[in-house]
Short mmCIF file of C-alpha atoms and ligand atoms in Angstrom, two decimals:
data_model
loop_
_atom_site.label_atom_id
_atom_site.label_comp_id
_atom_site.label_asym_id
_atom_site.label_seq_id
_atom_site.Cartn_x
_atom_site.Cartn_y
_atom_site.Cartn_z
CA MET K 1 0.00 0.00 0.00
CA LYS K 2 1.47 3.33 -1.06
CA ARG K 3 1.56 5.93 1.61
CA LYS K 4 2.54 9.58 1.77
CA ASN K 5 4.34 10.50 4.91
CA SER K 6 1.56 12.93 5.76
CA MET K 7 -0.92 10.14 5.69
CA VAL K 8 -2.04 8.03 8.51
CA VAL K 9 -3.65 4.75 7.77
CA VAL K 10 -5.42 2.90 10.48
CA GLY K 11 -6.61 -0.60 10.50
CA MET K 12 -10.07 -1.67 9.71
CA LEU K 13 -12.02 -2.10 12.87
CA GLY K 14 -15.58 -2.32 13.91
CA VAL K 15 -17.88 -0.46 11.62
CA ALA K 16 -15.27 -0.14 8.92
CA MET K 17 -15.23 -3.85 8.38
CA SER K 18 -18.49 -3.59 6.55
CA LEU K 19 -17.16 -0.63 4.60
CA ALA K 20 -13.94 -2.06 3.47
CA ALA K 21 -14.95 -5.68 3.39
CA CYS K 22 -11.28 -6.42 3.18
CA GLY K 23 -11.23 -9.24 5.65
CA ASP K 24 -8.17 -7.80 7.31
CA ASP K 25 -8.87 -7.27 10.97
CA SER K 26 -5.41 -6.10 11.87
CA ASP K 27 -5.12 -2.70 13.51
CA SER K 28 -1.48 -2.51 12.73
CA GLY K 29 -1.96 0.49 10.45
CA SER K 30 -1.44 -1.45 7.27
CA GLY K 31 -5.11 -1.33 6.34
CA SER K 32 -6.34 -3.61 3.62
CA SER K 33 -3.73 -5.46 1.71
CA GLY K 34 -3.48 -4.52 -1.93
CA GLU K 35 -5.76 -2.11 -3.70
CA SER K 36 -9.35 -3.00 -3.16
CA THR K 37 -11.73 -2.12 -5.92
CA SER K 38 -14.90 -0.11 -6.40
CA SER K 39 -17.25 -0.22 -3.43
CA GLU K 40 -14.78 -2.22 -1.40
CA ALA K 41 -12.51 0.81 -1.23
CA ALA K 42 -15.32 2.89 0.22
CA GLY K 43 -13.76 3.69 3.54
CA LYS K 44 -10.90 6.05 2.78
CA VAL K 45 -11.43 9.68 3.72
CA GLY K 46 -9.16 12.60 2.90
CA VAL K 47 -9.32 15.89 4.81
CA ILE K 48 -7.48 19.04 3.79
CA LEU K 49 -7.13 21.73 6.44
CA PRO K 50 -6.57 25.31 5.27
CA ASP K 51 -3.52 26.69 7.05
CA THR K 52 -1.68 27.03 10.34
CA GLU K 53 -1.85 30.81 10.68
CA SER K 54 -5.45 32.03 10.46
CA SER K 55 -6.26 30.19 13.66
CA VAL K 56 -4.38 27.73 15.83
CA ARG K 57 -7.53 25.63 15.86
CA TRP K 58 -6.78 23.72 12.65
CA GLU K 59 -3.66 21.96 13.89
CA SER K 60 -4.19 22.12 17.65
CA ALA K 61 -7.88 21.19 17.83
CA ASP K 62 -9.24 19.93 14.50
CA ARG K 63 -6.44 17.61 13.49
CA PRO K 64 -6.35 15.62 16.76
CA ALA K 65 -10.15 15.55 16.93
CA LEU K 66 -10.39 14.28 13.36
CA GLU K 67 -7.73 11.64 13.99
CA ALA K 68 -9.63 10.46 17.06
CA ALA K 69 -12.97 10.42 15.23
CA PHE K 70 -11.69 8.40 12.29
CA GLU K 71 -9.74 6.05 14.49
CA GLU K 72 -12.75 5.43 16.67
CA ALA K 73 -14.82 4.68 13.59
CA GLY K 74 -12.07 2.47 12.22
CA VAL K 75 -11.91 4.36 8.96
CA GLU K 76 -8.82 4.84 6.83
CA TYR K 77 -7.98 8.51 6.58
CA ALA K 78 -5.43 11.04 5.46
CA ILE K 79 -5.19 14.56 6.81
CA ASP K 80 -3.04 17.26 5.30
CA ASN K 81 -2.73 21.03 5.54
CA ALA K 82 -2.56 23.38 2.55
CA GLU K 83 -0.52 25.97 4.50
CA GLY K 84 -2.59 28.84 3.15
CA ASP K 85 -1.77 28.01 -0.45
CA ALA K 86 -4.73 27.22 -2.74
CA GLU K 87 -2.46 25.69 -5.35
CA ARG K 88 -1.03 23.41 -2.73
CA MET K 89 -4.55 22.42 -1.67
CA THR K 90 -5.30 21.49 -5.29
CA GLN K 91 -2.15 19.35 -5.45
CA ILE K 92 -2.95 17.63 -2.17
CA ALA K 93 -6.47 16.92 -3.43
CA ASP K 94 -5.06 15.43 -6.64
CA SER K 95 -2.68 13.20 -4.77
CA MET K 96 -5.33 12.08 -2.26
CA ILE K 97 -7.63 11.19 -5.15
CA GLY K 98 -4.72 9.37 -6.77
CA ASP K 99 -4.22 7.48 -3.53
CA GLY K 100 -7.79 6.27 -3.63
CA VAL K 101 -9.80 8.43 -1.22
CA THR K 102 -13.48 7.98 -1.89
CA VAL K 103 -14.58 10.95 0.20
CA LEU K 104 -12.71 14.24 0.25
CA ALA K 105 -13.43 16.94 2.83
CA ILE K 106 -11.91 20.39 2.45
CA VAL K 107 -11.79 23.62 4.40
CA ASN K 108 -11.52 25.86 1.38
CA LEU K 109 -9.12 28.77 1.16
CA ASP K 110 -11.48 30.53 -1.23
CA SER K 111 -14.62 29.39 -2.96
CA LYS K 112 -13.21 29.43 -6.47
CA SER K 113 -10.32 27.05 -5.80
CA GLY K 114 -12.56 24.95 -3.54
CA ALA K 115 -15.21 24.59 -6.23
CA ALA K 116 -12.58 23.56 -8.79
CA ILE K 117 -11.26 20.88 -6.42
CA GLN K 118 -14.77 19.57 -5.87
CA GLU K 119 -15.58 19.54 -9.56
CA LYS K 120 -12.46 17.54 -10.32
CA ALA K 121 -13.19 15.13 -7.47
CA ALA K 122 -16.74 14.58 -8.72
CA SER K 123 -15.47 13.86 -12.21
CA GLN K 124 -13.42 11.02 -10.70
CA GLY K 125 -16.25 9.64 -8.63
CA VAL K 126 -15.03 11.10 -5.35
CA ALA K 127 -17.69 12.57 -3.06
CA THR K 128 -16.89 15.84 -1.30
CA ILE K 129 -17.80 17.50 1.97
CA ASP K 130 -17.38 21.14 2.96
CA TYR K 131 -15.80 21.08 6.39
CA ASP K 132 -16.46 24.24 8.41
CA ARG K 133 -16.54 26.63 5.39
CA LEU K 134 -19.19 26.46 2.67
CA THR K 135 -17.71 26.55 -0.83
CA LEU K 136 -19.86 28.99 -2.78
CA GLY K 137 -20.59 27.70 -6.24
CA GLY K 138 -19.24 24.34 -5.11
CA SER K 139 -20.70 20.87 -5.44
CA ALA K 140 -20.09 19.29 -2.01
CA GLU K 141 -22.59 16.60 -1.09
CA TYR K 142 -22.68 17.85 2.50
CA TYR K 143 -21.69 20.83 4.62
CA VAL K 144 -20.52 20.15 8.18
CA SER K 145 -20.06 23.20 10.38
CA PHE K 146 -21.41 25.27 13.22
CA ASP K 147 -24.24 27.72 12.75
CA ASN K 148 -21.99 30.57 11.76
CA THR K 149 -24.66 33.24 11.79
CA VAL K 150 -25.28 32.32 15.42
CA VAL K 151 -21.53 32.62 16.07
CA GLY K 152 -21.78 36.23 14.88
CA GLU K 153 -24.89 36.84 16.95
CA LEU K 154 -23.14 35.54 20.07
CA GLN K 155 -20.22 37.85 19.37
CA GLY K 156 -22.54 40.83 18.87
CA GLN K 157 -24.52 40.02 22.02
CA GLY K 158 -21.31 39.39 23.96
CA LEU K 159 -19.95 42.80 23.00
CA ALA K 160 -23.28 44.44 23.86
CA ASP K 161 -23.28 42.73 27.26
CA CYS K 162 -19.77 43.99 27.95
CA LEU K 163 -20.55 47.53 26.78
CA GLY K 164 -23.99 48.01 28.26
CA GLU K 165 -26.32 50.69 26.97
CA LYS K 166 -23.92 53.62 27.00
CA ASP K 167 -22.97 55.58 23.89
CA ALA K 168 -20.19 53.60 22.28
CA ASN K 169 -17.99 53.77 19.20
CA ILE K 170 -17.55 50.34 17.70
CA VAL K 171 -14.96 48.97 15.30
CA TYR K 172 -15.44 45.72 13.36
CA LEU K 173 -12.43 43.66 12.43
CA ASN K 174 -13.89 40.98 10.19
CA GLY K 175 -12.40 37.74 8.89
CA SER K 176 -11.12 37.03 5.41
CA PRO K 177 -13.31 38.27 2.55
CA THR K 178 -12.66 34.93 0.83
CA ASP K 179 -14.24 32.99 3.73
CA ASN K 180 -18.02 32.65 3.57
CA ASN K 181 -18.00 32.15 7.35
CA ALA K 182 -16.53 35.63 7.81
CA THR K 183 -19.51 37.05 5.94
CA LEU K 184 -21.90 35.13 8.18
CA PHE K 185 -20.07 36.15 11.38
CA ALA K 186 -20.29 39.82 10.38
CA GLU K 187 -23.96 39.51 9.40
CA GLY K 188 -24.79 37.83 12.69
CA ALA K 189 -22.97 40.48 14.72
CA HIS K 190 -24.57 43.34 12.78
CA SER K 191 -28.01 41.84 13.27
CA VAL K 192 -27.56 42.34 17.02
CA LEU K 193 -25.48 45.50 17.26
CA ASP K 194 -27.17 47.53 14.51
CA GLY K 195 -30.33 47.44 16.57
CA ILE K 196 -28.71 49.28 19.50
CA ASP K 197 -29.13 53.00 18.89
CA SER K 198 -26.45 54.17 21.27
CA TYR K 199 -23.70 52.44 19.27
CA THR K 200 -21.89 54.08 16.35
CA ILE K 201 -19.72 52.17 13.90
CA VAL K 202 -16.49 54.15 13.51
CA GLY K 203 -14.60 51.62 11.42
CA GLU K 204 -15.05 48.27 9.76
CA GLN K 205 -12.58 46.26 7.75
CA ALA K 206 -11.98 42.69 6.67
CA VAL K 207 -8.58 41.11 7.29
CA PRO K 208 -7.27 39.26 4.22
CA GLU K 209 -6.66 35.58 5.00
CA TRP K 210 -7.38 36.29 8.64
CA ASP K 211 -3.71 37.36 8.84
CA ASN K 212 -3.04 38.20 12.48
CA GLU K 213 -0.07 40.45 11.72
CA GLU K 214 -1.87 42.42 9.07
CA ALA K 215 -4.70 42.73 11.57
CA VAL K 216 -2.41 44.74 13.84
CA THR K 217 -1.71 47.24 11.07
CA ILE K 218 -5.35 47.40 9.96
CA PHE K 219 -6.67 47.93 13.48
CA GLN K 220 -3.97 50.50 14.24
CA GLN K 221 -5.17 52.47 11.22
CA LEU K 222 -8.83 52.17 12.17
CA TYR K 223 -7.98 53.19 15.73
CA THR K 224 -6.00 56.23 14.58
CA GLY K 225 -8.75 57.06 12.07
CA ALA K 226 -11.20 57.18 14.97
CA ASP K 227 -8.83 59.43 16.99
CA GLY K 228 -8.46 56.61 19.49
CA LYS K 229 -12.12 57.01 20.42
CA VAL K 230 -13.00 53.33 20.26
CA ASP K 231 -15.18 51.82 22.98
CA GLY K 232 -15.64 48.28 21.73
CA VAL K 233 -14.23 45.99 19.07
CA LEU K 234 -16.00 43.17 17.28
CA ALA K 235 -13.02 40.98 16.36
CA ALA K 236 -14.03 37.88 14.40
CA ASN K 237 -11.73 35.35 16.09
CA ASP K 238 -9.25 35.05 18.93
CA GLY K 239 -6.26 35.69 16.66
CA LEU K 240 -7.72 38.96 15.42
CA GLY K 241 -8.79 39.77 18.98
CA GLY K 242 -5.20 39.25 20.11
CA ALA K 243 -4.02 41.66 17.42
CA VAL K 244 -6.51 44.28 18.63
CA ILE K 245 -5.51 43.79 22.26
CA SER K 246 -1.84 44.31 21.38
CA VAL K 247 -2.67 47.68 19.79
CA LEU K 248 -4.87 48.64 22.75
CA GLU K 249 -2.02 47.66 25.08
CA GLY K 250 0.30 49.99 23.20
CA ASN K 251 -2.20 52.75 23.87
CA GLY K 252 -2.75 51.90 27.53
CA GLN K 253 -6.31 50.78 26.87
CA ALA K 254 -6.19 46.99 27.11
CA GLY K 255 -8.91 45.82 29.48
CA GLU K 256 -10.83 49.08 29.12
CA VAL K 257 -12.14 48.38 25.65
CA PRO K 258 -14.08 45.13 25.29
CA VAL K 259 -12.92 42.92 22.43
CA THR K 260 -14.63 39.78 21.13
CA GLY K 261 -13.14 36.61 19.68
CA GLN K 262 -13.86 33.05 18.60
CA ASP K 263 -12.38 29.55 18.83
CA ALA K 264 -11.73 29.40 22.58
CA THR K 265 -8.01 29.15 21.91
CA VAL K 266 -5.60 29.03 24.83
CA GLU K 267 -4.63 32.65 24.16
CA GLY K 268 -8.26 33.71 23.78
CA LEU K 269 -9.30 32.09 27.04
CA GLN K 270 -6.30 33.60 28.83
CA ASN K 271 -7.28 37.03 27.54
CA VAL K 272 -10.85 36.46 28.68
CA LEU K 273 -9.61 35.48 32.14
CA ALA K 274 -7.22 38.41 32.30
CA GLY K 275 -10.05 40.75 31.34
CA THR K 276 -8.50 42.07 28.11
CA GLN K 277 -11.02 40.14 26.00
CA CYS K 278 -14.74 40.27 26.67
CA MET K 279 -15.71 36.87 25.28
CA THR K 280 -14.88 34.09 22.89
CA VAL K 281 -17.01 31.50 21.11
CA TYR K 282 -16.48 27.82 21.78
CA LYS K 283 -17.04 25.45 18.89
CA SER K 284 -16.16 21.93 20.00
CA ALA K 285 -13.69 20.41 17.54
CA LYS K 286 -14.75 17.00 18.79
CA LEU K 287 -18.38 17.57 17.82
CA GLU K 288 -17.43 18.94 14.43
CA ALA K 289 -14.91 16.17 13.71
CA ASP K 290 -17.36 13.49 14.84
CA ALA K 291 -20.03 14.97 12.57
CA LEU K 292 -17.60 14.93 9.67
CA ALA K 293 -16.60 11.32 10.30
CA LYS K 294 -20.24 10.23 10.52
CA THR K 295 -21.14 12.06 7.34
CA ALA K 296 -18.14 10.71 5.46
CA ILE K 297 -18.92 7.16 6.52
CA ALA K 298 -22.53 7.49 5.36
CA LEU K 299 -21.36 8.86 2.02
CA ALA K 300 -18.82 6.09 1.63
CA ARG K 301 -21.54 3.53 2.23
CA GLY K 302 -23.85 5.18 -0.23
CA GLU K 303 -26.24 5.98 2.59
CA GLU K 304 -27.86 9.29 3.43
CA ALA K 305 -26.23 11.16 6.26
CA GLU K 306 -28.21 12.65 9.11
CA THR K 307 -28.59 16.38 8.62
CA THR K 308 -29.92 19.31 10.61
CA GLY K 309 -31.23 21.15 7.55
CA MET K 310 -30.25 22.86 4.32
CA THR K 311 -27.89 25.75 3.75
CA MET K 312 -28.41 27.93 0.72
CA ASP K 313 -25.34 28.59 -1.37
CA SER K 314 -25.68 32.33 -1.92
CA GLU K 315 -23.84 32.15 -5.22
CA SER K 316 -25.57 29.28 -6.98
CA GLY K 317 -28.82 29.14 -5.03
CA ARG K 318 -28.19 25.43 -4.41
CA GLU K 319 -29.54 23.98 -1.17
CA VAL K 320 -26.73 22.04 0.48
CA PRO K 321 -27.64 19.30 2.99
CA SER K 322 -26.01 20.44 6.22
CA ILE K 323 -25.05 19.44 9.69
CA LEU K 324 -24.85 22.68 11.67
CA LEU K 325 -23.81 22.52 15.31
CA GLU K 326 -24.54 24.99 18.10
CA PRO K 327 -21.73 27.31 19.19
CA GLU K 328 -21.45 28.55 22.79
CA ALA K 329 -20.47 31.97 24.13
CA ILE K 330 -17.68 31.93 26.71
CA THR K 331 -17.06 34.71 29.21
CA GLN K 332 -15.12 34.85 32.46
CA GLU K 333 -18.11 33.15 34.11
CA ASN K 334 -18.00 29.93 32.12
CA VAL K 335 -14.43 29.29 30.93
CA GLN K 336 -14.73 26.06 32.89
CA VAL K 337 -17.17 24.77 30.24
CA VAL K 338 -14.32 24.55 27.72
CA ILE K 339 -12.02 22.84 30.21
CA ASP K 340 -14.68 20.34 31.31
CA ASP K 341 -15.38 19.54 27.67
CA GLU K 342 -11.64 19.02 27.11
CA GLY K 343 -11.67 21.79 24.51
CA GLN K 344 -8.50 23.04 26.26
CA SER K 345 -6.66 21.86 29.34
CA ALA K 346 -6.51 23.83 32.58
CA ALA K 347 -2.74 23.23 32.55
CA ASP K 348 -2.40 25.15 29.28
CA VAL K 349 -4.88 27.92 30.05
CA CYS K 350 -3.74 28.47 33.64
CA ALA K 351 -0.01 28.38 32.90
CA GLY K 352 2.41 30.91 34.41
CA GLU K 353 1.04 34.41 34.92
CA PHE K 354 -2.50 33.17 34.18
CA ALA K 355 -2.61 30.88 37.22
CA LYS K 356 -3.84 33.73 39.40
CA PHE K 357 -6.63 34.62 36.97
CA CYS K 358 -7.76 30.99 36.91
CA GLU K 359 -7.81 30.97 40.66
CA GLU K 360 -9.87 34.18 40.79
CA ALA K 361 -12.36 32.78 38.28
CA GLY K 362 -12.41 29.36 39.93
CA VAL K 363 -11.09 27.66 36.83
CA SER K 364 -9.21 24.40 37.28
C1 BGC U 1 -13.52 29.35 11.13
C2 BGC U 1 -13.00 29.95 12.41
C3 BGC U 1 -11.55 30.33 12.24
C4 BGC U 1 -11.31 31.14 10.97
C5 BGC U 1 -9.85 31.35 10.68
C6 BGC U 1 -13.28 30.29 9.99
O1 BGC U 1 -13.77 29.79 8.79
O2 BGC U 1 -14.90 29.03 11.27
O3 BGC U 1 -13.15 29.05 13.48
O4 BGC U 1 -11.10 31.09 13.33
O5 BGC U 1 -11.89 30.49 9.86
O6 BGC U 1 -9.21 30.15 10.45
#
C-alpha cells in the first residue's frame, strides 16, 4: 500500500469492516492489503485543512479531533494542511484522489479554488464535503459546520453585554473576505449591534486571509482614524482579537475596551480570564470532527447522512444538505465549560502568569 508521509492509515475495525470488506482485521496500520476495488474501497477519507496561521484551531484542535474520530470509527484517513496556499490544496487533493480516497473533505481557502477541487473530485467519482466553510458555487454533497450566523450573533450580544447601553464607538475587524463564514459572522454580529441605537460604527474592515499580523496594522489604522475614540471591538476570532488587544495595550487601553473573539483558543481564554477580551465563542472540535466522520462514513456507504437542515449557497442558489452545530459563548463566568469539555486543558490555560486569573475565576 502506497503511503505519503503525511498520511495516517489505520486498520479496519468495527464499523469499517463492513465498509472495506477487506477481511483484514489487523489494527497494525497497514489497512487492507493490496488495492481493493470499487465499493470495497469505500472507507478512505481525505481531509485538507486550510492553514496554520489564520487560527491555531486547525492543527491544535481539529487535526487531533479528526484523527480520534476516524480512528474510533475504524476508517482509513489522510489529513493534510494546505498551508494557506490554494495551489497546494489542489495538489494535495489530486494526490489524495490518486491514492484512492473515496470521500474528500476540504476547508476551502477561497470558494473558487474549492469549487474547482470539488468539480475535479466529482469527475473522478469522489464525493466531497465542505468542512467548516461552505464553498460557494461548489458541489459538495454535504456541509458540516457550526451555525456561523449564530456565532456572529453571540459575538454581537457578547460585546453588547460587555458595553452596556452607553454611547459607544464600535470597530469591526472581520475575517477574510474569501471565507463565507466571515460574511456570516459579520452579518450575525450586525443583526444584534445595529439594533442598538447608542452604538456608532467608527470603522469596519476585513482582514485578508485572517492574517493576524496584518490585523495589527489594519486595526492600528482604524484606531487612529477614529482618533483613538474606540469603545468596543468586534473581532471575528481570537487571533484577530489578540491583534486588537496588542494595539490597545500599546495605547494603555487593554482591558478598558471590550474585544470579542472566537475559537476558545488558549490565548483567547487567557485574555478572557485576564479581562482584556470580553468573550470568545467555543465550537467543540470533537463535535465537528465526529459529525464529519459520521457524514463521510454514510457517504462512503452510499447511505444518506443525518442532517440538521439545508444551507443555501448564496452564489448558486443550491440547497446544500447540512449538519450545523450549536456554538457557545464563553465569558469569564464559564471558561470552565471549555475545560470540562476538554476543549482546552486547565494546565495550558492556567499556565504561568495566568494561574492567578484561573484561581480568581475558579477555573481548574
Ligand atoms: C472558522 C473559524 C476560524 C477562521 C480562521 C473560519 O472559517 O470558522 O473558526 O477562526 O476560519 O481560520
